Amino acid sequence: MSDRPFDAVFWDFGGVITTSPFDAFNTYEAAHGIPKDFIRGVNTHNPDSNAWAQIERQEISAEVFNDLFAAESEALGHRVPGADVLGCLYGNVRPEMMNALNVIRENGFTQACLTNNVNRSIEDRSDVSSAMQIFDHVIESSKVGVRKPELGFYTLACETAGVEADRVVFLDDLGINLKTARAIGMATIKVVSADQALGELEEFLGISLR
């Protein structure tokens, strides 16, 4: 075992490596006269079985998701086609996070991306592809059939990366996803901003990332 306290860094993607999709949701809501954070509210209603959960586990197609999300959102007050939501998902890669990924790799830490996603062509974007290539492992809900915050997603990630949970620092922008990680022993960082997150990560790893 290494003398350093951690061997690996696990990263969420959207809202951590990239700017938050919540900003795009809010822009959409404002443009369509929908209350702020309404879409997030739909996503958190019946979070284990709703349309969002099903598409992240690749249990339904984008076409089915479009109709299911529209029905779920309409039942809560405003009809939003699922296709519109999918169009808001992917922000821009944060250059400071790209720099941190490279520095962490140079210092010999294992890095994995743990992402709840849908089966789309986001990796065709050059900035996303460049980021993905830095990770040693990418665990995608749409490919493995489980999602954050389900315990099986985290145990699979540890097995794939060949590390014990208590040797991992995990960054995510959603507290619900961090809760399970902490429960199995991971150190966690709730990402509010890139600068805040990198500052906390520097404390854990003992290296400069900025």
Coordinates of C-alpha atoms in Angstrom, one line a residue:
M1 CA 0.0 0.0 0.0
S2 CA 1.2 3.5 -0.8
D3 CA 2.3 5.8 2.0
R4 CA -0.1 8.4 0.6
P5 CA -3.7 8.3 2.0
F6 CA -5.4 7.9 -1.4
D7 CA -4.7 5.9 -4.6
A8 CA -7.6 7.1 -6.8
V9 CA -9.8 10.0 -7.8
F10 CA -13.3 9.2 -9.1
W11 CA -15.1 12.0 -11.0
D12 CA -18.6 12.7 -12.0
F13 CA -18.7 14.3 -15.4
G14 CA -21.6 16.7 -16.0
G15 CA -21.5 19.5 -13.6
V16 CA -18.0 18.6 -12.5
I17 CA -15.7 18.2 -15.5
T18 CA -18.2 20.2 -17.5
T19 CA -20.3 23.2 -16.6
S20 CA -23.6 22.3 -14.9
P21 CA -26.6 21.1 -17.0
F22 CA -28.7 22.8 -14.3
D23 CA -27.7 26.2 -15.8
A24 CA -29.1 25.0 -19.2
F25 CA -32.2 23.7 -17.5
N26 CA -32.8 27.1 -15.9
T27 CA -32.2 28.9 -19.3
Y28 CA -34.8 26.6 -20.9
E29 CA -37.3 27.2 -18.1
A30 CA -36.9 31.0 -18.3
A31 CA -37.5 30.9 -22.1
H32 CA -40.6 28.8 -21.7
G33 CA -42.2 30.5 -18.7
I34 CA -41.6 27.5 -16.4
P35 CA -40.6 28.0 -12.8
K36 CA -36.9 27.9 -12.0
D37 CA -35.7 24.3 -11.1
F38 CA -38.9 22.7 -12.3
I39 CA -37.0 20.2 -14.4
R40 CA -34.8 19.2 -11.5
G41 CA -37.9 18.7 -9.5
V42 CA -39.3 16.3 -12.1
N43 CA -36.1 14.4 -12.0
T44 CA -36.2 14.0 -8.3
H45 CA -39.8 12.8 -8.2
N46 CA -39.8 9.0 -7.9
P47 CA -36.0 9.1 -8.5
D48 CA -35.5 5.4 -8.6
S49 CA -38.2 4.5 -11.2
N50 CA -39.0 7.7 -13.1
A51 CA -38.2 8.2 -16.8
W52 CA -34.8 9.8 -15.9
A53 CA -33.7 6.7 -13.9
Q54 CA -34.9 4.4 -16.6
I55 CA -33.0 6.0 -19.5
E56 CA -29.8 6.3 -17.4
R57 CA -29.9 2.5 -16.9
Q58 CA -30.6 2.2 -20.6
E59 CA -34.0 0.5 -19.9
I60 CA -35.9 2.7 -22.3
S61 CA -35.1 4.4 -25.6
A62 CA -34.8 8.2 -26.2
E63 CA -38.2 8.0 -28.0
V64 CA -39.9 6.4 -25.0
F65 CA -38.1 8.8 -22.6
N66 CA -39.4 11.8 -24.6
D67 CA -43.0 10.7 -24.0
L68 CA -42.6 9.5 -20.4
F69 CA -40.9 12.6 -19.3
A70 CA -43.5 14.8 -21.0
A71 CA -46.2 12.9 -19.1
E72 CA -44.4 13.1 -15.8
S73 CA -43.7 16.8 -16.1
E74 CA -47.2 17.5 -17.2
A75 CA -48.6 15.8 -14.2
L76 CA -46.5 18.1 -12.1
G77 CA -47.7 21.2 -13.8
H78 CA -45.8 21.9 -17.1
R79 CA -45.3 19.7 -20.1
V80 CA -41.7 19.4 -21.1
P81 CA -40.7 16.9 -23.9
G82 CA -37.9 14.6 -22.9
A83 CA -36.0 15.4 -26.0
D84 CA -35.7 19.0 -24.9
V85 CA -34.2 17.9 -21.6
L86 CA -31.7 15.7 -23.3
G87 CA -30.7 18.7 -25.4
C88 CA -29.7 20.6 -22.3
L89 CA -27.5 18.0 -20.7
Y90 CA -24.0 18.7 -21.9
G91 CA -22.1 21.9 -20.9
N92 CA -18.6 22.9 -21.8
V93 CA -15.5 21.2 -20.4
R94 CA -13.8 23.3 -17.7
P95 CA -10.2 24.0 -18.7
E96 CA -9.1 24.1 -15.0
M97 CA -10.5 20.6 -14.5
M98 CA -8.7 19.4 -17.6
N99 CA -5.5 20.8 -16.1
A100 CA -6.2 19.0 -12.8
L101 CA -6.9 15.7 -14.6
N102 CA -3.5 15.9 -16.3
V103 CA -1.6 16.8 -13.1
I104 CA -3.3 14.0 -11.1
R105 CA -2.4 11.5 -13.9
E106 CA 1.3 12.7 -13.8
N107 CA 1.3 12.1 -10.1
G108 CA 0.4 8.5 -10.6
F109 CA -3.2 8.4 -9.2
T110 CA -5.8 6.2 -10.8
Q111 CA -8.7 8.2 -12.2
A112 CA -12.2 7.0 -13.1
C113 CA -15.2 8.8 -14.5
L114 CA -18.5 7.7 -12.8
T115 CA -21.3 9.1 -14.9
N116 CA -25.1 8.7 -15.1
N117 CA -25.6 9.1 -18.7
V118 CA -27.7 8.3 -21.7
N119 CA -26.5 6.5 -24.9
R120 CA -25.7 9.6 -27.0
S121 CA -22.9 10.8 -29.2
I122 CA -21.5 13.3 -26.6
E123 CA -18.0 11.7 -26.9
D124 CA -17.9 12.8 -30.6
R125 CA -17.2 16.3 -29.3
S126 CA -13.5 16.9 -29.3
D127 CA -13.4 18.5 -25.9
V128 CA -15.3 15.7 -24.2
S129 CA -13.2 13.1 -26.1
S130 CA -10.0 14.7 -24.9
A131 CA -11.2 14.6 -21.3
M132 CA -12.4 11.0 -21.5
Q133 CA -9.0 9.8 -22.8
I134 CA -7.3 11.0 -19.6
F135 CA -9.4 8.6 -17.4
D136 CA -8.1 5.1 -16.7
H137 CA -11.7 3.9 -16.5
V138 CA -15.1 5.2 -17.5
I139 CA -18.1 3.7 -15.8
E140 CA -21.4 4.7 -17.5
S141 CA -24.8 3.9 -16.2
S142 CA -26.2 3.4 -19.7
K143 CA -23.7 0.6 -20.2
V144 CA -23.6 -1.2 -16.8
G145 CA -27.3 -1.1 -16.0
V146 CA -26.9 0.5 -12.6
R147 CA -26.6 4.2 -11.7
K148 CA -25.6 6.6 -8.9
P149 CA -26.7 6.6 -6.1
E150 CA -27.2 2.8 -6.2
L151 CA -24.6 0.9 -4.2
G152 CA -23.7 -1.5 -7.0
F153 CA -22.5 1.4 -9.2
Y154 CA -19.8 2.3 -6.6
T155 CA -18.7 -1.2 -5.9
L156 CA -18.4 -1.9 -9.6
A157 CA -16.3 1.2 -10.0
C158 CA -13.9 0.1 -7.2
E159 CA -13.7 -3.3 -8.7
T160 CA -13.0 -2.0 -12.2
A161 CA -10.3 0.4 -10.9
G162 CA -8.8 -2.2 -8.6
V163 CA -9.0 0.0 -5.5
E164 CA -10.6 -0.1 -2.0
A165 CA -13.3 2.5 -1.4
D166 CA -11.4 4.0 1.5
R167 CA -8.5 4.9 -0.9
V168 CA -10.7 6.9 -3.2
V169 CA -11.7 10.6 -3.3
F170 CA -15.0 11.1 -5.2
L171 CA -16.3 14.4 -6.6
D172 CA -19.9 15.0 -7.6
D173 CA -22.2 18.0 -7.7
L174 CA -25.1 16.1 -6.2
G175 CA -25.2 15.4 -2.5
I176 CA -27.4 12.3 -3.0
N177 CA -24.7 10.7 -5.1
L178 CA -22.0 11.4 -2.4
K179 CA -24.0 9.9 0.4
T180 CA -23.6 6.3 -0.8
A181 CA -19.9 6.9 -1.6
R182 CA -19.3 8.1 2.0
A183 CA -21.2 5.2 3.4
I184 CA -18.7 2.7 1.8
G185 CA -15.7 4.7 2.9
M186 CA -14.9 7.1 0.1
A187 CA -13.7 10.7 0.9
T188 CA -16.1 13.0 -0.9
I189 CA -16.2 16.5 -2.4
K190 CA -19.5 18.3 -3.3
V191 CA -18.6 20.4 -6.3
V192 CA -20.1 23.9 -6.1
S193 CA -17.4 25.5 -8.2
A194 CA -14.2 24.4 -9.9
D195 CA -12.0 26.5 -7.6
Q196 CA -13.7 25.3 -4.4
A197 CA -13.5 21.6 -5.5
L198 CA -9.9 21.8 -6.6
G199 CA -9.0 23.4 -3.3
E200 CA -10.5 20.6 -1.4
L201 CA -9.0 18.0 -3.7
E202 CA -5.5 19.5 -3.1
E203 CA -6.0 19.1 0.6
F204 CA -6.8 15.4 0.2
L205 CA -4.0 14.6 -2.4
G206 CA -1.3 16.9 -1.1
I207 CA -0.5 18.2 -4.5
S208 CA -1.1 21.6 -6.3
L209 CA -3.7 21.4 -9.0
R210 CA -4.0 25.1 -9.9

